[in-house]
Amino acid sequence: MAPAPSSKRQALDALMGRAVAGDEKAYRAFLTEAAIIVRRFAAGRMPHHSAGFDLEDLVQEVLLAVHTKRHTWRVGEPVTPWLLAIARYKAIDAYRRRGKRVEIDIDAMGDVFEDPSAMPTATGHDVGRAVASLGGRQQAVVSALSVEGKSISQTARDLDMSEGAVRVAFHRGLSTIARKFGRT
Amino acid sequence: MQTDDLIAQLAERNARDGESFVLPLWLAALFAPVIGFAGFMALLGPRPDFLASLSTLRFDMKFVEAGLLAIAALGLLAALARPARPWRSRARMLLVPAAVLSAAVMVELVVVPADLWGAQAFTANAWTCLVAIPAIGAPVLALFVVALSQQAPTRPGLAGGVAGLAAAGVSAVFYAAHCPSDSPLFVALWYPLATLILVAGGAVAGRMFLRW
């Protein structure tokens, strides 16, 4: 079979002809081909990069319409114009529906909203500097509890201290940092 | 859902979903005069001198004009009912009943003295015409809308409006058998006004019920 567009269209006509006669395989092949045609048709005409419009949703809507209205195609008629007329009707429908409600894709709002996790509260460098400004036991305790996230009992065991002593050292260490870095 | 999954599902349902009954448009067109006749007989009935009037040309022309409108509108409707059918060329067929009616008006203007034109056009039957044609045509229009809803009109409003036009044509054929006013001046004035009511109703119904 030559790859000329007209013969391809005729092949599609034949496929649909067999499909309406009850050939499931032919119908599947027709729908697969139809999906490609509709996708290409819609991609060129619809504002597919705009928010609230999903190209694949439209393709599926067209395929469903093709299915429920397939009795309106008659053997002997070219199937491609029929398919594209349905695609056009559904595309206009989708476009109108989209216009009635404002949908904004959150991805498109990156300029407006900043990701809170990306906003620095205290940088690793600042924390390191604060902890390093402490001495001896206080540094070890603050580092273990605040930076490494260990529990008090774990820290007490690691440093061979009582839990009460860990709490006191931790409190004093934080007070020292607060004094040095301006907040009490 | 993935498009491929949808295709697989639809292919599987191909045989099962194809069984439901679809009222063909031509069958609706055959039923339309039956419904029109029933409404006509219930509401009005033919005028007493119906048979005798059949031999007068002005009386017969009313049936020709209304019948041509019904046929042309139904032909256009068949094209509007399915996707990608060329309908614009069929829309031109509506010029035929319009031309016949215009010709009848011309002849009437020549035959009837000018001072009688007003009396011929404005008769006491005007109101009956404006009410009866939409009343007889409404069930016919409903039948056409039902038939269209099983098709796939890509212009629902237009298809509904043309369905109203076809219903008006069918209705006018019967109403003409009742109406005592046979002058083309009367027909050209009041029949189209009554028709407009059905066209507008059909267009609204089309937008409401013919979307798919």
Short mmCIF file of C-alpha atoms in Angstrom, two decimals:
data_model
loop_
_atom_site.label_atom_id
_atom_site.label_comp_id
_atom_site.label_asym_id
_atom_site.label_seq_id
_atom_site.Cartn_x
_atom_site.Cartn_y
_atom_site.Cartn_z
CA MET A 1 0.00 0.00 0.00
CA ALA A 2 1.38 3.39 -0.97
CA PRO A 3 1.77 5.88 1.87
CA ALA A 4 -0.17 8.55 -0.02
CA PRO A 5 -2.69 10.37 2.21
CA SER A 6 -5.69 9.41 0.07
CA SER A 7 -4.97 5.69 0.29
CA LYS A 8 -4.41 6.05 4.03
CA ARG A 9 -7.80 7.65 4.35
CA GLN A 10 -9.33 4.86 2.29
CA ALA A 11 -7.71 2.34 4.60
CA LEU A 12 -9.33 4.13 7.53
CA ASP A 13 -12.70 3.99 5.74
CA ALA A 14 -12.27 0.24 5.23
CA LEU A 15 -11.26 -0.20 8.88
CA MET A 16 -14.37 1.60 10.10
CA GLY A 17 -16.50 -0.34 7.65
CA ARG A 18 -15.30 -3.59 9.16
CA ALA A 19 -15.68 -2.14 12.66
CA VAL A 20 -19.39 -1.30 12.28
CA ALA A 21 -19.89 -4.79 10.86
CA GLY A 22 -18.76 -6.10 14.25
CA ASP A 23 -15.01 -6.60 13.82
CA GLU A 24 -13.56 -5.76 17.24
CA LYS A 25 -9.95 -5.82 16.08
CA ALA A 26 -10.68 -3.44 13.21
CA TYR A 27 -12.53 -1.14 15.59
CA ARG A 28 -9.57 -1.06 17.98
CA ALA A 29 -7.24 -0.27 15.11
CA PHE A 30 -9.58 2.46 13.90
CA LEU A 31 -9.81 4.08 17.35
CA THR A 32 -6.04 3.96 17.75
CA GLU A 33 -5.60 5.68 14.40
CA ALA A 34 -8.42 8.12 15.20
CA ALA A 35 -6.74 9.07 18.49
CA ILE A 36 -3.58 10.00 16.60
CA ILE A 37 -5.51 12.07 14.04
CA VAL A 38 -7.54 13.86 16.73
CA ARG A 39 -4.45 14.52 18.86
CA ARG A 40 -2.71 16.12 15.90
CA PHE A 41 -5.83 18.07 14.98
CA ALA A 42 -6.37 19.38 18.51
CA ALA A 43 -2.72 20.14 19.22
CA GLY A 44 -2.65 22.51 16.29
CA ARG A 45 -5.83 24.35 17.18
CA MET A 46 -6.27 24.38 20.92
CA PRO A 47 -4.28 26.43 23.38
CA HIS A 48 -2.87 23.24 24.82
CA HIS A 49 -0.26 24.94 26.94
CA SER A 50 -2.89 27.06 28.66
CA ALA A 51 -4.13 26.24 32.12
CA GLY A 52 -7.15 24.02 32.65
CA PHE A 53 -6.97 22.34 29.26
CA ASP A 54 -5.84 18.78 28.91
CA LEU A 55 -5.23 17.55 25.38
CA GLU A 56 -5.63 13.90 26.30
CA ASP A 57 -8.98 14.63 28.01
CA LEU A 58 -10.22 16.08 24.74
CA VAL A 59 -8.90 13.13 22.73
CA GLN A 60 -10.77 10.75 25.04
CA GLU A 61 -13.95 12.82 24.86
CA VAL A 62 -13.81 12.69 21.07
CA LEU A 63 -13.25 8.93 21.10
CA LEU A 64 -16.25 8.47 23.39
CA ALA A 65 -18.39 10.62 21.08
CA VAL A 66 -17.15 8.65 18.09
CA HIS A 67 -18.21 5.50 19.89
CA THR A 68 -21.71 6.63 20.93
CA LYS A 69 -22.40 8.34 17.59
CA ARG A 70 -20.79 5.80 15.28
CA HIS A 71 -24.17 4.92 13.78
CA THR A 72 -24.20 8.41 12.21
CA TRP A 73 -21.39 7.33 9.90
CA ARG A 74 -22.51 5.29 6.94
CA VAL A 75 -20.56 2.80 4.91
CA GLY A 76 -19.40 4.40 1.70
CA GLU A 77 -18.89 7.84 3.21
CA PRO A 78 -15.35 9.07 3.92
CA VAL A 79 -14.74 8.63 7.64
CA THR A 80 -12.01 11.25 8.12
CA PRO A 81 -14.23 14.34 7.60
CA TRP A 82 -16.82 12.73 9.88
CA LEU A 83 -14.19 12.16 12.56
CA LEU A 84 -12.79 15.67 12.27
CA ALA A 85 -16.27 17.22 12.43
CA ILE A 86 -16.83 15.42 15.74
CA ALA A 87 -13.39 16.50 16.95
CA ARG A 88 -14.12 20.10 16.02
CA TYR A 89 -17.50 20.02 17.78
CA LYS A 90 -15.97 18.57 20.95
CA ALA A 91 -13.03 20.97 20.82
CA ILE A 92 -15.36 23.98 20.68
CA ASP A 93 -17.38 22.44 23.50
CA ALA A 94 -14.29 21.95 25.65
CA TYR A 95 -13.07 25.45 24.88
CA ARG A 96 -16.40 26.99 25.92
CA ARG A 97 -16.59 24.94 29.09
CA ARG A 98 -13.06 25.96 29.96
CA GLY A 99 -14.03 29.60 29.49
CA LYS A 100 -16.86 29.32 31.97
CA ARG A 101 -14.67 28.47 34.92
CA VAL A 102 -11.31 29.91 35.66
CA GLU A 103 -8.78 27.23 36.31
CA ILE A 104 -5.24 28.11 37.16
CA ASP A 105 -2.51 25.55 37.13
CA ILE A 106 -0.46 25.86 40.31
CA ASP A 107 2.70 25.17 38.30
CA ALA A 108 2.08 28.28 36.29
CA MET A 109 2.03 30.40 39.47
CA GLY A 110 5.69 29.82 40.42
CA ASP A 111 6.43 33.51 40.07
CA VAL A 112 3.75 34.45 42.55
CA PHE A 113 4.09 31.84 45.28
CA GLU A 114 7.45 30.91 46.66
CA ASP A 115 8.12 27.46 47.94
CA PRO A 116 8.27 27.85 51.74
CA SER A 117 10.74 24.99 52.11
CA ALA A 118 13.11 26.83 49.84
CA MET A 119 12.96 29.99 51.95
CA PRO A 120 15.99 30.11 54.29
CA THR A 121 15.27 30.71 57.98
CA ALA A 122 18.74 29.92 59.21
CA THR A 123 21.45 28.62 56.96
CA GLY A 124 23.62 25.68 57.85
CA HIS A 125 26.55 28.04 58.04
CA ASP A 126 24.84 30.23 60.67
CA VAL A 127 23.94 27.24 62.79
CA GLY A 128 27.47 25.90 62.58
CA ARG A 129 28.86 29.23 63.62
CA ALA A 130 26.51 29.50 66.60
CA VAL A 131 27.28 26.01 67.85
CA ALA A 132 31.01 26.49 67.35
CA SER A 133 30.89 29.59 69.51
CA LEU A 134 30.06 27.41 72.51
CA GLY A 135 32.62 25.53 74.46
CA GLY A 136 33.12 22.00 75.75
CA ARG A 137 30.07 20.18 77.07
CA GLN A 138 27.55 22.84 75.98
CA GLN A 139 28.72 22.56 72.37
CA ALA A 140 28.50 18.78 72.43
CA VAL A 141 25.02 18.82 73.97
CA VAL A 142 23.53 21.53 71.70
CA SER A 143 25.07 19.89 68.66
CA ALA A 144 23.68 16.48 69.62
CA LEU A 145 20.15 17.72 70.44
CA SER A 146 19.56 20.56 67.96
CA VAL A 147 21.67 19.64 64.93
CA GLU A 148 21.82 15.84 65.04
CA GLY A 149 18.34 15.53 66.58
CA LYS A 150 19.23 12.98 69.24
CA SER A 151 17.11 12.45 72.33
CA ILE A 152 18.12 13.69 75.75
CA SER A 153 18.59 10.18 77.15
CA GLN A 154 20.68 9.13 74.14
CA THR A 155 22.82 12.26 74.49
CA ALA A 156 23.25 11.64 78.22
CA ARG A 157 24.47 8.11 77.53
CA ASP A 158 26.79 9.21 74.70
CA LEU A 159 28.40 11.93 76.78
CA ASP A 160 28.29 9.97 80.04
CA MET A 161 26.23 12.65 81.77
CA SER A 162 23.00 12.58 83.74
CA GLU A 163 19.84 13.63 81.87
CA GLY A 164 19.45 16.58 84.22
CA ALA A 165 22.98 17.77 83.42
CA VAL A 166 22.21 17.47 79.67
CA ARG A 167 19.12 19.61 80.10
CA VAL A 168 21.03 22.23 82.06
CA ALA A 169 23.92 22.28 79.54
CA PHE A 170 21.43 22.52 76.65
CA HIS A 171 19.56 25.40 78.26
CA ARG A 172 22.72 27.28 79.04
CA GLY A 173 24.11 26.71 75.59
CA LEU A 174 20.98 28.13 73.94
CA SER A 175 21.09 31.10 76.29
CA THR A 176 24.69 31.74 75.36
CA ILE A 177 23.85 31.61 71.64
CA ALA A 178 20.86 33.92 72.16
CA ARG A 179 23.05 36.40 73.98
CA LYS A 180 25.80 36.30 71.37
CA PHE A 181 23.49 36.52 68.33
CA GLY A 182 21.31 39.29 69.65
CA ARG A 183 18.05 37.66 70.77
CA THR A 184 17.03 36.71 74.25
CA MET B 1 -7.49 6.85 32.51
CA GLN B 2 -5.03 6.19 29.71
CA THR B 3 -6.29 6.68 26.17
CA ASP B 4 -5.13 3.18 25.25
CA ASP B 5 -7.24 1.70 28.04
CA LEU B 6 -10.26 3.64 26.83
CA ILE B 7 -9.74 2.34 23.30
CA ALA B 8 -9.54 -1.22 24.60
CA GLN B 9 -12.77 -0.77 26.56
CA LEU B 10 -14.63 0.79 23.64
CA ALA B 11 -13.45 -1.92 21.26
CA GLU B 12 -14.71 -4.53 23.67
CA ARG B 13 -18.11 -2.82 23.85
CA ASN B 14 -18.37 -2.43 20.08
CA ALA B 15 -20.77 -5.30 19.57
CA ARG B 16 -22.81 -4.79 22.75
CA ASP B 17 -23.40 -1.03 22.44
CA GLY B 18 -24.62 -1.16 18.87
CA GLU B 19 -27.98 -2.73 19.55
CA SER B 20 -30.17 0.14 20.79
CA PHE B 21 -32.95 1.34 18.50
CA VAL B 22 -32.43 4.60 16.66
CA LEU B 23 -35.45 6.40 15.21
CA PRO B 24 -34.37 7.23 11.66
CA LEU B 25 -35.09 10.74 10.45
CA TRP B 26 -37.02 9.45 7.45
CA LEU B 27 -39.33 7.51 9.75
CA ALA B 28 -39.90 10.65 11.82
CA ALA B 29 -40.66 12.48 8.57
CA LEU B 30 -43.27 9.84 7.71
CA PHE B 31 -44.82 10.07 11.17
CA ALA B 32 -44.90 13.87 11.11
CA PRO B 33 -47.99 14.22 8.85
CA VAL B 34 -49.83 11.67 11.00
CA ILE B 35 -49.17 13.72 14.13
CA GLY B 36 -49.96 16.93 12.27
CA PHE B 37 -53.25 15.50 11.01
CA ALA B 38 -54.24 14.31 14.48
CA GLY B 39 -53.57 17.75 15.98
CA PHE B 40 -55.39 19.43 13.13
CA MET B 41 -58.50 17.30 13.47
CA ALA B 42 -58.53 17.73 17.25
CA LEU B 43 -58.16 21.52 17.12
CA LEU B 44 -59.76 22.74 13.90
CA GLY B 45 -60.83 20.32 11.17
CA PRO B 46 -61.17 21.23 7.49
CA ARG B 47 -63.34 24.15 6.42
CA PRO B 48 -66.87 23.29 5.25
CA ASP B 49 -66.23 24.02 1.57
CA PHE B 50 -62.95 22.07 1.55
CA LEU B 51 -63.77 19.76 -1.37
CA ALA B 52 -65.32 22.50 -3.48
CA SER B 53 -62.32 24.75 -2.84
CA LEU B 54 -59.89 22.19 -4.26
CA SER B 55 -60.74 23.40 -7.73
CA THR B 56 -59.55 26.96 -6.98
CA LEU B 57 -55.90 27.71 -7.69
CA ARG B 58 -55.37 30.10 -4.73
CA PHE B 59 -56.54 27.41 -2.32
CA ASP B 60 -54.32 24.72 -3.84
CA MET B 61 -51.28 26.99 -3.91
CA LYS B 62 -51.28 27.10 -0.10
CA PHE B 63 -50.64 23.34 -0.01
CA VAL B 64 -47.95 23.60 -2.66
CA GLU B 65 -46.10 26.34 -0.78
CA ALA B 66 -46.36 24.70 2.63
CA GLY B 67 -45.50 21.28 1.22
CA LEU B 68 -42.43 22.60 -0.59
CA LEU B 69 -41.28 24.26 2.64
CA ALA B 70 -41.69 21.00 4.57
CA ILE B 71 -39.76 18.99 1.96
CA ALA B 72 -36.94 21.52 1.58
CA ALA B 73 -36.57 21.91 5.34
CA LEU B 74 -36.56 18.16 5.90
CA GLY B 75 -33.90 17.74 3.21
CA LEU B 76 -31.76 20.34 4.98
CA LEU B 77 -32.46 18.73 8.33
CA ALA B 78 -31.17 15.36 7.11
CA ALA B 79 -27.86 17.02 6.23
CA LEU B 80 -27.63 18.89 9.55
CA ALA B 81 -28.34 15.73 11.54
CA ARG B 82 -24.98 14.08 10.93
CA PRO B 83 -21.40 15.34 11.15
CA ALA B 84 -19.60 16.59 8.04
CA ARG B 85 -22.62 16.39 5.73
CA PRO B 86 -22.71 19.28 3.24
CA TRP B 87 -25.80 21.28 4.25
CA ARG B 88 -25.21 24.69 2.69
CA SER B 89 -26.24 23.55 -0.77
CA ARG B 90 -29.40 22.07 0.70
CA ALA B 91 -30.13 25.33 2.50
CA ARG B 92 -30.49 26.91 -0.95
CA MET B 93 -33.46 24.58 -1.60
CA LEU B 94 -35.42 26.76 0.83
CA LEU B 95 -35.44 29.37 -1.93
CA VAL B 96 -37.86 27.20 -3.91
CA PRO B 97 -40.90 27.60 -1.61
CA ALA B 98 -39.92 31.24 -1.09
CA ALA B 99 -39.82 31.80 -4.88
CA VAL B 100 -43.16 30.06 -5.43
CA LEU B 101 -44.79 32.15 -2.70
CA SER B 102 -43.25 35.33 -4.12
CA ALA B 103 -44.55 34.48 -7.59
CA ALA B 104 -48.02 33.87 -6.16
CA VAL B 105 -47.87 37.26 -4.41
CA MET B 106 -46.86 38.94 -7.70
CA VAL B 107 -49.78 37.39 -9.55
CA GLU B 108 -52.15 38.39 -6.73
CA LEU B 109 -50.91 41.98 -6.82
CA VAL B 110 -51.61 42.09 -10.55
CA VAL B 111 -55.00 40.38 -10.40
CA VAL B 112 -56.41 42.09 -7.28
CA PRO B 113 -57.06 45.88 -7.33
CA ALA B 114 -54.72 47.84 -5.07
CA ASP B 115 -57.47 49.09 -2.77
CA LEU B 116 -58.38 45.49 -1.85
CA TRP B 117 -54.81 44.39 -0.95
CA GLY B 118 -55.13 45.42 2.67
CA ALA B 119 -58.45 43.62 3.10
CA GLN B 120 -56.96 40.47 1.58
CA ALA B 121 -53.90 40.47 3.85
CA PHE B 122 -55.47 41.57 7.13
CA THR B 123 -58.43 39.30 7.83
CA ALA B 124 -59.96 38.07 11.06
CA ASN B 125 -58.12 34.75 10.56
CA ALA B 126 -54.70 36.24 11.30
CA TRP B 127 -54.75 35.39 14.98
CA THR B 128 -56.02 31.88 14.35
CA CYS B 129 -53.14 31.40 11.94
CA LEU B 130 -50.56 32.67 14.45
CA VAL B 131 -51.84 30.32 17.13
CA ALA B 132 -52.86 27.25 15.10
CA ILE B 133 -49.68 26.73 13.07
CA PRO B 134 -47.41 26.67 16.17
CA ALA B 135 -49.97 24.59 18.09
CA ILE B 136 -50.26 21.91 15.39
CA GLY B 137 -46.53 22.10 14.68
CA ALA B 138 -45.30 21.82 18.28
CA PRO B 139 -45.77 18.01 18.61
CA VAL B 140 -44.24 17.59 15.15
CA LEU B 141 -41.26 19.68 16.24
CA ALA B 142 -40.95 17.56 19.39
CA LEU B 143 -40.84 14.42 17.24
CA PHE B 144 -38.09 15.91 15.06
CA VAL B 145 -36.07 16.95 18.11
CA VAL B 146 -36.31 13.44 19.54
CA ALA B 147 -35.14 11.99 16.22
CA LEU B 148 -32.30 14.53 16.00
CA SER B 149 -31.15 13.80 19.52
CA GLN B 150 -30.28 10.28 18.39
CA GLN B 151 -28.20 11.69 15.55
CA ALA B 152 -25.18 13.95 15.94
CA PRO B 153 -25.90 17.53 14.84
CA THR B 154 -22.72 19.58 15.14
CA ARG B 155 -24.84 22.75 15.03
CA PRO B 156 -27.56 22.03 17.61
CA GLY B 157 -29.18 25.45 17.51
CA LEU B 158 -29.36 25.57 13.72
CA ALA B 159 -30.60 21.99 13.48
CA GLY B 160 -33.33 22.76 16.02
CA GLY B 161 -34.35 25.89 14.12
CA VAL B 162 -34.59 24.00 10.83
CA ALA B 163 -36.60 21.31 12.63
CA GLY B 164 -38.99 24.11 13.60
CA LEU B 165 -39.11 25.20 9.96
CA ALA B 166 -39.95 21.67 8.82
CA ALA B 167 -42.59 21.33 11.54
CA ALA B 168 -44.12 24.63 10.42
CA GLY B 169 -44.26 23.34 6.84
CA VAL B 170 -46.06 20.17 7.91
CA SER B 171 -48.39 22.11 10.19
CA ALA B 172 -49.19 24.73 7.52
CA VAL B 173 -50.26 22.05 5.04
CA PHE B 174 -53.04 21.07 7.44
CA TYR B 175 -53.86 24.54 8.68
CA ALA B 176 -54.32 25.63 5.06
CA ALA B 177 -57.24 23.21 4.79
CA HIS B 178 -58.98 25.08 7.59
CA CYS B 179 -58.12 28.72 6.96
CA PRO B 180 -60.73 30.55 4.84
CA SER B 181 -58.17 33.14 3.70
CA ASP B 182 -56.64 31.95 0.44
CA SER B 183 -55.00 35.14 -0.78
CA PRO B 184 -51.20 34.84 -1.20
CA LEU B 185 -51.05 38.25 0.48
CA PHE B 186 -52.46 36.69 3.64
CA VAL B 187 -50.27 33.61 3.30
CA ALA B 188 -47.08 35.60 2.71
CA LEU B 189 -47.70 37.74 5.77
CA TRP B 190 -49.06 35.48 8.51
CA TYR B 191 -47.72 32.02 7.66
CA PRO B 192 -44.07 33.15 7.90
CA LEU B 193 -44.76 34.94 11.20
CA ALA B 194 -46.32 31.79 12.63
CA THR B 195 -43.38 29.83 11.22
CA LEU B 196 -40.91 32.09 13.01
CA ILE B 197 -42.43 31.09 16.34
CA LEU B 198 -41.67 27.42 15.64
CA VAL B 199 -38.20 28.24 14.29
CA ALA B 200 -37.36 30.18 17.44
CA GLY B 201 -38.78 27.43 19.64
CA GLY B 202 -36.83 24.84 17.69
CA ALA B 203 -33.58 26.79 17.99
CA VAL B 204 -34.00 27.05 21.76
CA ALA B 205 -34.92 23.38 22.03
CA GLY B 206 -31.92 22.51 19.89
CA ARG B 207 -29.53 24.33 22.19
CA MET B 208 -31.10 22.67 25.20
CA PHE B 209 -31.62 19.10 24.03
CA LEU B 210 -29.41 18.48 21.00
CA ARG B 211 -25.97 18.91 22.58
CA TRP B 212 -24.01 15.71 22.87
#
